[in-house]
Coordinates of C-alpha atoms in Angstrom, one line a residue:
X1 CA -4.7 -8.1 -12.9
X2 CA -2.5 -11.2 -13.4
X3 CA -1.5 -13.0 -10.3
X4 CA 2.3 -13.2 -10.4
X5 CA 2.5 -16.3 -8.2
X6 CA 0.1 -18.1 -10.7
X7 CA 2.2 -16.9 -13.6
X8 CA 5.4 -18.2 -11.9
X9 CA 3.8 -21.6 -11.5
X10 CA 2.6 -21.5 -15.1
X11 CA 5.9 -20.6 -16.6
X12 CA 8.4 -22.2 -14.3
X13 CA 6.4 -24.9 -12.8
X14 CA 6.1 -25.6 -9.1
X15 CA 9.3 -26.4 -7.2
X16 CA 9.8 -30.1 -7.1
X17 CA 12.9 -30.6 -5.0
X18 CA 13.4 -27.7 -2.6
X19 CA 10.9 -25.6 -0.8
X20 CA 10.9 -21.8 -1.1
X21 CA 12.6 -20.0 1.7
X22 CA 10.6 -17.7 4.0
X23 CA 12.3 -14.3 4.3
X24 CA 12.2 -14.5 8.1
X25 CA 13.6 -18.0 8.2
X26 CA 17.1 -18.2 9.6
X27 CA 19.2 -20.8 7.7
X28 CA 22.7 -21.6 8.6
X29 CA 25.2 -21.1 5.8
X30 CA 26.1 -24.6 4.4
X31 CA 28.7 -23.4 1.9
X32 CA 31.2 -21.5 4.1
X33 CA 30.5 -21.9 7.8
X34 CA 30.7 -18.9 10.0
X35 CA 30.2 -16.1 7.4
X36 CA 29.4 -12.8 9.2
X37 CA 26.5 -10.9 7.6
X38 CA 27.0 -7.2 7.6
X39 CA 24.2 -4.6 8.1
X40 CA 25.0 -1.8 5.7
X41 CA 22.5 0.3 3.7
X42 CA 21.7 -1.8 0.6
X43 CA 21.0 1.1 -1.8
X44 CA 24.3 2.8 -0.8
X45 CA 26.3 -0.4 -1.4
X46 CA 24.8 -1.0 -4.8
X47 CA 25.4 2.7 -5.8
X48 CA 29.1 2.5 -4.6
X49 CA 29.6 -0.8 -6.4
X50 CA 28.3 0.6 -9.7
X51 CA 30.7 3.6 -9.5
X52 CA 33.7 1.5 -8.6
X53 CA 33.0 -1.1 -11.3
X54 CA 32.4 1.4 -14.0
X55 CA 35.6 3.2 -13.4
X56 CA 37.6 -0.1 -13.2
X57 CA 36.0 -1.5 -16.4
X58 CA 36.7 1.7 -18.4
X59 CA 40.4 1.2 -17.7
X60 CA 40.1 -2.5 -18.7
X61 CA 38.4 -1.8 -22.0
X62 CA 41.6 -1.0 -23.8
X63 CA 43.0 -4.4 -22.9
X64 CA 39.8 -6.1 -24.0
X65 CA 40.2 -4.7 -27.5
X66 CA 43.6 -6.4 -27.7
X67 CA 42.3 -9.7 -26.2
X68 CA 39.4 -9.7 -28.8
X69 CA 41.9 -9.4 -31.6
X70 CA 44.1 -12.3 -30.3
X71 CA 41.0 -14.5 -29.8
X72 CA 39.8 -13.7 -33.3
X73 CA 43.1 -14.7 -34.8
X74 CA 43.2 -17.9 -32.7
X75 CA 39.7 -18.8 -33.9
X76 CA 40.8 -18.0 -37.5
X77 CA 38.4 -15.1 -37.9
X78 CA 40.0 -12.9 -40.5
X79 CA 38.3 -10.0 -42.4
X80 CA 38.2 -10.9 -46.1
X81 CA 35.1 -8.8 -46.8
X82 CA 37.1 -6.5 -49.2
X83 CA 38.4 -9.4 -51.3
X84 CA 37.0 -10.4 -54.7
X85 CA 35.5 -13.8 -55.2
X86 CA 38.5 -15.0 -57.2
X87 CA 41.0 -13.9 -54.6
X88 CA 42.6 -16.3 -52.1
X89 CA 41.3 -16.2 -48.6
X90 CA 43.8 -18.3 -46.8
X91 CA 45.5 -17.5 -43.5
X92 CA 48.8 -18.4 -41.9
X93 CA 48.8 -21.3 -39.4
X94 CA 52.0 -20.1 -37.7
X95 CA 50.0 -18.3 -35.0
X96 CA 48.0 -21.3 -33.9
X97 CA 51.0 -23.5 -34.2
X98 CA 53.0 -21.2 -31.9
X99 CA 50.2 -21.2 -29.4
X100 CA 50.0 -25.0 -29.3
X101 CA 53.8 -25.2 -29.0
X102 CA 53.9 -22.7 -26.1
X103 CA 51.0 -24.5 -24.3
X104 CA 52.8 -27.9 -24.7
X105 CA 56.0 -26.5 -23.3
X106 CA 54.3 -24.8 -20.3
X107 CA 52.1 -27.8 -19.5
X108 CA 55.0 -30.2 -19.7
X109 CA 57.2 -28.0 -17.6
X110 CA 54.6 -27.6 -14.8
X111 CA 52.6 -30.8 -15.0
X112 CA 55.1 -33.2 -16.5
X113 CA 56.6 -34.3 -13.2
X114 CA 55.4 -37.5 -11.5
X115 CA 54.5 -35.4 -8.5
X116 CA 53.4 -31.9 -9.3
X117 CA 54.4 -30.5 -5.9
X118 CA 56.0 -31.6 -2.7
X119 CA 55.7 -30.5 0.9
X120 CA 58.6 -30.0 3.3
X121 CA 58.1 -29.6 7.0
X122 CA 59.9 -26.9 8.9
X123 CA 61.3 -28.5 12.0
X124 CA 61.5 -32.1 13.0
X125 CA 57.9 -32.6 14.2
X126 CA 56.6 -31.1 10.9
X127 CA 58.9 -33.3 8.9
X128 CA 57.3 -36.3 10.5
X129 CA 53.9 -35.2 9.1
X130 CA 54.9 -33.8 5.8
X131 CA 54.0 -36.9 3.8
X132 CA 50.5 -36.8 5.3
X133 CA 50.0 -33.2 4.3
X134 CA 51.3 -33.9 0.8
X135 CA 48.9 -36.8 0.4
X136 CA 46.0 -34.7 1.7
X137 CA 46.7 -32.0 -0.8
X138 CA 47.1 -34.6 -3.6
X139 CA 43.6 -35.8 -2.8
X140 CA 42.0 -32.4 -3.0
X141 CA 43.9 -31.4 -6.1
X142 CA 42.7 -34.6 -7.7
X143 CA 39.1 -34.1 -6.6
X144 CA 39.0 -30.5 -7.8
X145 CA 40.4 -31.6 -11.2
X146 CA 43.4 -29.2 -10.9
X147 CA 45.2 -30.3 -14.1
X148 CA 42.2 -29.5 -16.2
X149 CA 41.4 -26.2 -14.5
X150 CA 45.1 -25.1 -14.6
X151 CA 45.3 -25.9 -18.3
X152 CA 42.2 -23.8 -18.9
X153 CA 43.6 -20.9 -17.0
X154 CA 47.0 -21.2 -18.7
X155 CA 45.3 -21.2 -22.1
X156 CA 43.2 -18.2 -21.2
X157 CA 46.4 -16.4 -20.0
X158 CA 48.2 -17.1 -23.3
X159 CA 45.4 -15.7 -25.3
X160 CA 44.8 -12.7 -23.0
X161 CA 47.4 -11.6 -20.4
X162 CA 46.4 -13.2 -17.1
X163 CA 46.3 -16.8 -15.9
X164 CA 43.7 -16.8 -13.0
X165 CA 42.7 -19.5 -10.6
X166 CA 40.0 -19.2 -7.9
X167 CA 40.0 -21.5 -4.8
X168 CA 37.2 -21.7 -2.2
X169 CA 35.5 -24.1 0.1
X170 CA 32.1 -25.5 -1.1
X171 CA 31.6 -28.7 0.8
X172 CA 35.2 -29.4 -0.2
X173 CA 38.0 -27.6 -1.9
X174 CA 37.1 -26.1 -5.3
X175 CA 39.7 -24.9 -7.8
X176 CA 38.3 -23.1 -10.9
X177 CA 39.9 -21.4 -13.8
X178 CA 38.6 -17.8 -14.3
X179 CA 38.1 -16.1 -17.6
X180 CA 40.1 -12.8 -17.6
X181 CA 37.1 -11.2 -19.3
X182 CA 35.2 -11.9 -16.1
X183 CA 37.8 -10.5 -13.7
X184 CA 38.1 -6.8 -13.1
X185 CA 41.0 -5.6 -11.0
X186 CA 41.7 -2.4 -9.0
X187 CA 43.1 -0.1 -11.8
X188 CA 45.4 1.7 -9.3
X189 CA 47.4 -1.5 -8.8
X190 CA 46.9 -1.3 -5.0
X191 CA 44.8 -4.5 -5.0
X192 CA 41.9 -3.0 -2.9
X193 CA 39.4 -5.2 -4.7
X194 CA 38.7 -7.8 -7.3
X195 CA 35.3 -8.1 -9.1
X196 CA 34.3 -11.5 -10.5
X197 CA 31.4 -11.7 -13.0
X198 CA 29.5 -15.0 -13.1
X199 CA 26.6 -16.3 -15.2
X200 CA 24.3 -18.5 -13.2
X201 CA 21.0 -20.2 -14.0
X202 CA 18.0 -19.0 -12.0
X203 CA 17.6 -22.4 -10.4
X204 CA 21.2 -22.3 -9.0
X205 CA 20.6 -18.8 -7.6
X206 CA 17.4 -20.1 -5.9
X207 CA 19.3 -23.1 -4.6
X208 CA 21.8 -20.8 -2.9
X209 CA 19.0 -18.8 -1.4
X210 CA 17.5 -22.0 0.0
X211 CA 20.9 -22.8 1.5
X212 CA 21.1 -19.4 3.2
X213 CA 23.8 -17.9 1.1
X214 CA 21.7 -15.4 -0.8
X215 CA 18.9 -13.1 0.3
X216 CA 15.7 -15.0 -0.4
X217 CA 13.6 -11.8 -0.8
X218 CA 15.9 -10.5 -3.5
X219 CA 16.0 -13.8 -5.3
X220 CA 12.2 -13.8 -5.4
X221 CA 12.3 -10.4 -7.1
X222 CA 14.7 -11.7 -9.7
X223 CA 12.3 -14.6 -10.4
X224 CA 9.5 -12.1 -10.6
X225 CA 11.4 -10.0 -13.2
X226 CA 11.7 -13.0 -15.5
X227 CA 8.0 -13.6 -15.1
X228 CA 7.2 -10.0 -15.9
X229 CA 9.4 -10.1 -19.0
X230 CA 7.5 -13.1 -20.2
X231 CA 4.1 -11.5 -19.6
X232 CA 5.1 -8.3 -21.3
X233 CA 6.2 -10.3 -24.4
X234 CA 2.9 -12.1 -24.5
X235 CA 1.0 -8.8 -24.1
X236 CA 2.9 -7.3 -27.1
X237 CA 2.0 -10.3 -29.2
X238 CA -1.6 -9.9 -28.3
X239 CA -1.5 -6.2 -29.3
X240 CA 0.4 -7.1 -32.5
X241 CA 3.1 -4.5 -31.5
X242 CA 6.3 -4.4 -33.6
X243 CA 9.6 -5.4 -32.0
X244 CA 8.2 -8.1 -29.7
X245 CA 11.3 -10.1 -28.8
X246 CA 10.8 -13.3 -26.9
X247 CA 12.8 -13.6 -23.7
X248 CA 15.5 -16.3 -23.7
X249 CA 14.3 -19.8 -22.8
X250 CA 17.2 -20.2 -20.4
X251 CA 16.8 -17.9 -17.4
X252 CA 20.4 -16.6 -16.7
X253 CA 21.3 -14.3 -13.9
X254 CA 24.5 -12.1 -14.0
X255 CA 26.2 -12.3 -10.7
X256 CA 28.9 -9.7 -9.7
X257 CA 31.0 -10.7 -6.7
X258 CA 33.1 -8.0 -5.1
X259 CA 36.0 -9.0 -2.9
X260 CA 37.9 -6.4 -1.0
X261 CA 37.6 -3.2 1.0
X262 CA 34.5 -1.1 0.7
X263 CA 35.0 2.7 0.6
X264 CA 32.5 5.5 0.9
X265 CA 32.3 8.3 -1.7
X266 CA 34.2 10.6 0.6
X267 CA 37.1 8.1 0.7
X268 CA 36.4 6.8 4.2
X269 CA 36.5 3.1 4.9
X270 CA 33.1 1.5 5.4
X271 CA 34.3 -2.1 5.9
X272 CA 37.4 -4.1 5.3
X273 CA 37.7 -7.4 3.4
X274 CA 34.0 -8.0 2.5
X275 CA 32.2 -10.0 -0.1
X276 CA 29.4 -8.3 -1.9
X277 CA 27.1 -10.1 -4.4
X278 CA 24.9 -8.2 -6.7
X279 CA 22.6 -9.7 -9.3
X280 CA 21.5 -8.2 -12.6
X281 CA 23.2 -4.9 -11.6
X282 CA 20.6 -4.0 -8.9
X283 CA 19.7 -6.8 -6.5
X284 CA 22.0 -7.0 -3.4
X285 CA 22.0 -10.7 -2.6
X286 CA 24.5 -10.6 0.2
X287 CA 27.2 -8.6 1.9
X288 CA 29.4 -10.5 4.4
X289 CA 32.8 -10.5 5.9
X290 CA 35.3 -12.4 3.8
X291 CA 35.9 -15.6 5.7
X292 CA 39.3 -15.9 4.1
X293 CA 42.2 -13.6 5.1
X294 CA 43.0 -12.9 1.5
X295 CA 41.0 -12.7 -1.8
X296 CA 40.7 -16.2 -3.1
X297 CA 42.1 -15.4 -6.5
X298 CA 45.6 -16.4 -7.8
X299 CA 46.7 -14.3 -10.8
X300 CA 49.9 -14.5 -12.8
X301 CA 50.8 -12.5 -16.0
X302 CA 52.7 -14.4 -18.6
X303 CA 54.3 -11.2 -19.8
X304 CA 55.2 -9.0 -16.9
X305 CA 55.0 -5.2 -17.2
X306 CA 56.3 -3.2 -14.3
X307 CA 53.5 -1.2 -12.4
X308 CA 50.8 -2.5 -14.7
X309 CA 47.6 -4.2 -13.6
X310 CA 46.7 -6.3 -16.6
X311 CA 50.3 -6.4 -18.0
X312 CA 50.6 -7.7 -21.6
X313 CA 49.7 -10.8 -23.5
X314 CA 52.4 -13.2 -24.7
X315 CA 51.4 -12.6 -28.4
X316 CA 50.1 -9.0 -27.9
X317 CA 53.1 -7.4 -29.7
X318 CA 52.8 -9.5 -32.9
X319 CA 49.0 -9.0 -33.0
X320 CA 48.9 -5.2 -32.4
X321 CA 51.8 -4.7 -34.8
X322 CA 49.7 -6.3 -37.5
X323 CA 52.3 -9.0 -38.1
X324 CA 49.9 -11.9 -38.4
X325 CA 47.5 -10.0 -40.7
X326 CA 50.4 -9.0 -42.9
X327 CA 51.7 -12.6 -43.1
X328 CA 48.2 -13.6 -44.2
X329 CA 48.1 -10.9 -46.8
X330 CA 51.5 -11.8 -48.3
X331 CA 50.5 -15.5 -48.2
X332 CA 47.3 -14.7 -50.2
X333 CA 49.3 -12.7 -52.6
X334 CA 51.7 -15.6 -53.2
X335 CA 48.7 -18.0 -53.8
X336 CA 47.0 -15.5 -56.1
X337 CA 50.2 -15.2 -58.1
X338 CA 50.6 -18.9 -58.3
X339 CA 47.0 -19.3 -59.6
X340 CA 47.6 -16.7 -62.3
X341 CA 50.8 -18.5 -63.4
X342 CA 49.1 -21.9 -63.8
X343 CA 45.6 -20.7 -65.0
X344 CA 46.3 -19.3 -68.4
X345 CA 44.6 -16.3 -69.8
X346 CA 43.8 -16.1 -73.5
X347 CA 43.2 -13.3 -76.0
X348 CA 40.5 -14.0 -78.6
X349 CA 40.1 -12.2 -82.0
X350 CA 36.3 -12.0 -82.1
X351 CA 36.4 -10.6 -85.7
X352 CA 37.4 -14.1 -86.9
X353 CA 34.6 -15.9 -85.1
X354 CA 31.7 -16.9 -87.3
X355 CA 29.1 -17.4 -84.5
X356 CA 29.8 -15.3 -81.4
X357 CA 27.4 -17.4 -79.3
X358 CA 29.9 -20.3 -79.5
X359 CA 32.3 -18.4 -77.2
X360 CA 29.8 -17.2 -74.7
X361 CA 30.6 -20.1 -72.4
X362 CA 34.3 -19.6 -72.5
X363 CA 37.2 -21.6 -74.0
X364 CA 38.1 -25.0 -72.8
X365 CA 40.1 -28.1 -74.1
X366 CA 38.4 -29.7 -77.1
X367 CA 36.3 -26.6 -77.9
X368 CA 35.4 -26.2 -81.6
X369 CA 35.0 -22.7 -83.0
X370 CA 34.1 -21.8 -86.6
X371 CA 36.3 -19.1 -87.9
X372 CA 37.0 -16.9 -91.0
X373 CA 40.0 -15.0 -92.2
X374 CA 43.4 -16.0 -93.4
X375 CA 45.4 -18.9 -92.0
X376 CA 48.2 -16.7 -90.7
X377 CA 45.7 -14.7 -88.5
X378 CA 45.7 -16.1 -85.0
X379 CA 42.2 -16.7 -83.5
X380 CA 43.4 -17.5 -80.0
X381 CA 46.6 -16.3 -78.4
X382 CA 48.0 -17.0 -74.9
X383 CA 48.6 -14.0 -72.7
X384 CA 51.5 -14.1 -70.2
X385 CA 50.2 -12.8 -66.9
X386 CA 53.3 -13.5 -64.9
X387 CA 55.0 -15.9 -62.5
X388 CA 55.3 -16.2 -58.7
X389 CA 57.2 -13.2 -57.3
X390 CA 60.3 -14.3 -55.5
X391 CA 60.1 -11.0 -53.6
X392 CA 56.8 -12.1 -52.1
X393 CA 58.4 -15.3 -50.9
X394 CA 61.3 -13.4 -49.4
X395 CA 59.0 -11.0 -47.6
X396 CA 57.0 -13.9 -46.1
X397 CA 60.1 -15.5 -44.8
X398 CA 61.2 -12.2 -43.3
X399 CA 57.9 -11.8 -41.6
X400 CA 58.1 -15.4 -40.3
X401 CA 61.5 -14.7 -38.8
X402 CA 60.2 -11.5 -37.2
X403 CA 57.4 -13.5 -35.7
X404 CA 59.9 -16.0 -34.2
X405 CA 62.1 -13.3 -32.8
X406 CA 59.1 -11.5 -31.2
X407 CA 57.7 -14.7 -29.5
X408 CA 60.8 -16.8 -29.0
X409 CA 58.9 -19.7 -30.6
X410 CA 61.3 -20.7 -33.2
X411 CA 60.9 -23.2 -36.1
X412 CA 63.1 -25.6 -34.2
X413 CA 60.9 -25.6 -31.2
X414 CA 57.8 -26.0 -33.4
X415 CA 59.3 -28.9 -35.2
X416 CA 58.9 -27.2 -38.6
X417 CA 61.4 -27.4 -41.5
X418 CA 63.6 -24.4 -41.7
X419 CA 63.2 -21.9 -44.6
X420 CA 66.9 -21.1 -45.1
X421 CA 68.4 -24.5 -45.9
X422 CA 69.8 -27.1 -43.6
X423 CA 70.9 -25.6 -40.2
X424 CA 74.0 -26.7 -38.3
X425 CA 73.7 -28.7 -35.1
X426 CA 75.2 -25.8 -33.2
X427 CA 72.6 -23.4 -34.6
X428 CA 69.8 -25.8 -33.5
X429 CA 71.2 -26.2 -30.0
X430 CA 71.8 -22.4 -29.5
X431 CA 68.4 -21.3 -30.7
X432 CA 66.6 -24.0 -28.8
X433 CA 68.5 -23.1 -25.6
X434 CA 67.6 -19.4 -26.1
X435 CA 63.9 -20.2 -26.4
X436 CA 63.9 -22.6 -23.5
X437 CA 65.7 -20.1 -21.3
X438 CA 63.1 -17.5 -22.0
X439 CA 60.2 -19.9 -21.3
X440 CA 61.9 -21.4 -18.2
X441 CA 61.9 -18.0 -16.7
X442 CA 58.1 -17.8 -17.2
X443 CA 57.6 -21.2 -15.7
X444 CA 59.6 -20.5 -12.6
X445 CA 57.5 -17.4 -11.9
X446 CA 54.4 -19.3 -12.7
X447 CA 55.3 -21.9 -10.1
X448 CA 56.4 -19.4 -7.5
X449 CA 53.7 -16.8 -7.8
X450 CA 50.7 -18.8 -8.8
X451 CA 50.9 -22.4 -7.7
X452 CA 52.8 -22.1 -4.4
X453 CA 50.4 -19.5 -3.0
X454 CA 47.5 -21.7 -4.2
X455 CA 48.9 -24.6 -2.2
X456 CA 49.3 -22.6 0.9
X457 CA 45.7 -21.3 0.6
X458 CA 44.2 -24.7 -0.1
X459 CA 46.0 -26.2 3.0
X460 CA 44.6 -23.4 5.1
X461 CA 41.1 -24.1 3.8
X462 CA 41.4 -27.7 4.7
X463 CA 42.7 -27.1 8.2
X464 CA 39.9 -24.6 8.8
X465 CA 36.9 -26.2 7.2
X466 CA 37.4 -29.9 6.7
X467 CA 35.4 -31.7 9.3
X468 CA 35.3 -35.3 8.0
X469 CA 38.1 -37.7 7.1
X470 CA 35.9 -40.8 6.8
X471 CA 35.7 -40.8 3.0
X472 CA 37.1 -44.1 1.7
X473 CA 39.0 -42.5 -1.2
X474 CA 40.5 -39.9 1.1
X475 CA 41.7 -42.7 3.4
X476 CA 43.2 -44.5 0.4
X477 CA 45.3 -41.3 -0.3
X478 CA 46.3 -40.9 3.3
X479 CA 47.0 -44.5 4.1
X480 CA 45.2 -47.0 6.4
X481 CA 47.7 -46.7 9.2
X482 CA 46.3 -43.4 10.5
X483 CA 44.0 -43.6 13.5
X484 CA 40.7 -42.3 12.1
X485 CA 38.8 -42.9 15.3
X486 CA 40.4 -39.9 16.9
X487 CA 38.3 -36.7 17.5
X488 CA 38.5 -34.3 14.6
X489 CA 40.8 -31.6 16.2
X490 CA 43.0 -34.2 17.7
X491 CA 43.3 -36.0 14.4
X492 CA 44.3 -32.8 12.6
X493 CA 46.8 -31.9 15.3
X494 CA 48.4 -35.3 15.3
X495 CA 48.8 -35.8 11.6
X496 CA 48.7 -32.4 9.9
X497 CA 49.4 -29.4 12.1
X498 CA 52.8 -27.8 11.7
X499 CA 54.7 -25.4 9.5
X500 CA 55.4 -26.4 5.9
X501 CA 57.0 -25.1 2.8
X502 CA 55.4 -26.0 -0.6
X503 CA 57.5 -26.6 -3.7
X504 CA 56.4 -27.2 -7.3
X505 CA 58.2 -30.1 -8.9
X506 CA 58.2 -28.5 -12.3
X507 CA 61.0 -26.9 -14.3
X508 CA 62.6 -25.2 -11.3
X509 CA 62.9 -28.6 -9.4
X510 CA 64.2 -30.2 -12.6
X511 CA 66.9 -27.7 -12.9
X512 CA 67.7 -28.0 -9.2
X513 CA 68.0 -31.8 -9.6
X514 CA 70.4 -31.3 -12.5
X515 CA 72.5 -29.0 -10.4
X516 CA 72.5 -31.6 -7.6
X517 CA 73.6 -34.3 -10.0
X518 CA 76.5 -32.1 -11.2
X519 CA 77.5 -31.4 -7.6
X520 CA 77.4 -35.1 -6.7
X521 CA 79.6 -35.9 -9.8
X522 CA 82.1 -33.3 -8.6
X523 CA 82.0 -34.9 -5.1
X524 CA 82.9 -38.3 -6.5
X525 CA 85.8 -36.8 -8.3
X526 CA 87.1 -35.2 -5.1
X527 CA 86.6 -38.5 -3.2
X528 CA 88.5 -40.3 -5.9
X529 CA 91.4 -37.9 -5.4
X530 CA 91.1 -38.0 -1.6
X531 CA 89.9 -41.6 -0.6
X532 CA 90.3 -40.7 3.1
X533 CA 87.3 -38.3 2.9
X534 CA 84.9 -41.2 2.2
X535 CA 85.0 -42.4 5.8
X536 CA 83.6 -39.0 6.9
X537 CA 80.5 -39.2 4.7
X538 CA 77.3 -41.0 5.4
X539 CA 77.1 -43.1 2.2
X540 CA 73.4 -44.2 2.9
X541 CA 72.3 -40.6 2.9
X542 CA 74.4 -39.9 -0.2
X543 CA 72.8 -42.8 -2.0
X544 CA 69.4 -41.5 -1.0
X545 CA 70.3 -38.1 -2.4
X546 CA 71.6 -39.6 -5.7
X547 CA 68.4 -41.5 -6.3
X548 CA 66.2 -38.5 -5.4
X549 CA 68.2 -36.4 -7.9
X550 CA 67.6 -39.0 -10.6
X551 CA 63.8 -38.7 -9.9
X552 CA 63.8 -42.3 -8.5
X553 CA 61.9 -43.2 -5.3
X554 CA 64.4 -44.2 -2.7
X555 CA 61.8 -46.0 -0.6
X556 CA 61.2 -48.4 -3.5
X557 CA 64.9 -49.2 -4.1
X558 CA 66.7 -49.0 -0.8
X559 CA 66.6 -52.3 1.2
X560 CA 65.5 -51.6 4.8
X561 CA 68.0 -52.6 7.5
X562 CA 66.8 -54.9 10.2
X563 CA 66.6 -53.6 13.8
X564 CA 65.5 -50.1 12.8
X565 CA 63.5 -48.2 15.4
X566 CA 59.7 -48.6 15.1
X567 CA 58.0 -45.7 13.5
X568 CA 55.1 -43.7 15.0
X569 CA 51.8 -45.1 13.8
X570 CA 50.5 -43.1 10.9
X571 CA 53.6 -40.9 10.5
X572 CA 56.0 -41.4 7.6
X573 CA 59.6 -40.8 8.5
X574 CA 61.1 -37.6 6.9
X575 CA 64.0 -37.4 4.6
X576 CA 66.3 -35.3 6.8
X577 CA 69.9 -34.7 7.7
X578 CA 68.9 -34.7 11.4
X579 CA 69.7 -37.7 13.5
X580 CA 66.9 -40.3 13.9
X581 CA 65.2 -40.3 17.2
X582 CA 62.1 -42.0 18.6
X583 CA 59.0 -39.9 18.8
X584 CA 56.9 -40.0 21.9
X585 CA 53.5 -41.6 21.5

């Protein structure tokens, strides 16, 4: 009998950094403090999870079929298996060009602003602290690499149907893009649960067990299963059995995380708002109360469908309709026709050839052939196969226009030359405005329903879990004028507590600023017609508003007046229409 512990040491090596966790050892959770472990029958939980997941995944499978097709076209994976060797196997680049153009517009609209978001306090006390909250959020969004993760989620949403971000606390704020393939939603649309599939290395699973997050006994069983697979493979080799497949070198564990309410098979509620973690479809690693009031996922469909769960992909219509495939077929037909028109075909009278072996290698320029017969008998004659069909060109242009109409990504937006002559300036402006109007609507919803809730959730995470403000880089973001010697709760209360509204400075704020500029221009016209009104307006605040609308920082341009009241230490004065007053220390 092989000792499994010895086999573990032989295959995986002895642990070099962290000791194994004793099953009875109580370890405080270092990842999310205060998680409440639930005592529910493990076999029952695993059985219920399997039933719920299987039903939800069966509903999702139809969407996965469409996503696979879009991803295949994006990766230029076309089926040319039925084509002959001589036939063209080109594909249209309009699809990838449209994706790149759409991504560029969406990224520029959301991330193009100097400040991605802004914070506005509700009430005077909160307004005094809003700059501190804003700087704190900027720090964590910078540390969590938000721009990169947001771009990944957006790209995945364009190619599937959902842009998904996940936020949580793991010794700091973490923001991650989620692959829609790995997210399974409640198919009823009632949002009772979200299931997240994660691939992890065995070492990382063991590390979480050592930190008290996962059940150490179950992790030991997972490790043992890898050892058993290795031993079974070696035993098959020893017996020379067919089908001996070596286990993968990298030991990966499939983790399924369930967030939501847990129901029994009779429909009764077992527990609200739980987190269940199951490994390799059978090992229950943990079941705890969700420490967050909501599920930590932020999901937005780029193509909204009423009462749908997975909605539709932005390019789903043109892909499922076969428009991209048809464009490639027509394009290849045009190329084949062109090759036929320039590569001549010849007819050879073999009866006039003296030595047939001379023509076995074909006919080429400078070829010498011995012939017989009369001089008026032609040995070689050119055969007219045909020219490029103008109908094929017209069909391709029609399909290209249909693609533009379906996606709103026109040739003007993509920076491509038009196929129907030189357009007028009016035509360019109108088509560009139509496209941008459609995309601006997507961006507004993206800001409102994805990024704003994410900001609110991240701020709640910080206020609940951050227990250290001594990091030098963090203090650089917050400013040196805060009193970092204060106790933690007093520090949070003085500089961050309050009620705030979060705004994304993307396309919606750009349009709002444009409207403000237009209103200010109208105001100046009224003041010019009625000079007496100017004495009733605070010109300093009006100037502040003008600079802000032009996306200029008023604090860098406005000269401070002498004799102003001293500001509270560590508190940046708000931009407010309320009268200035001294804040009690």
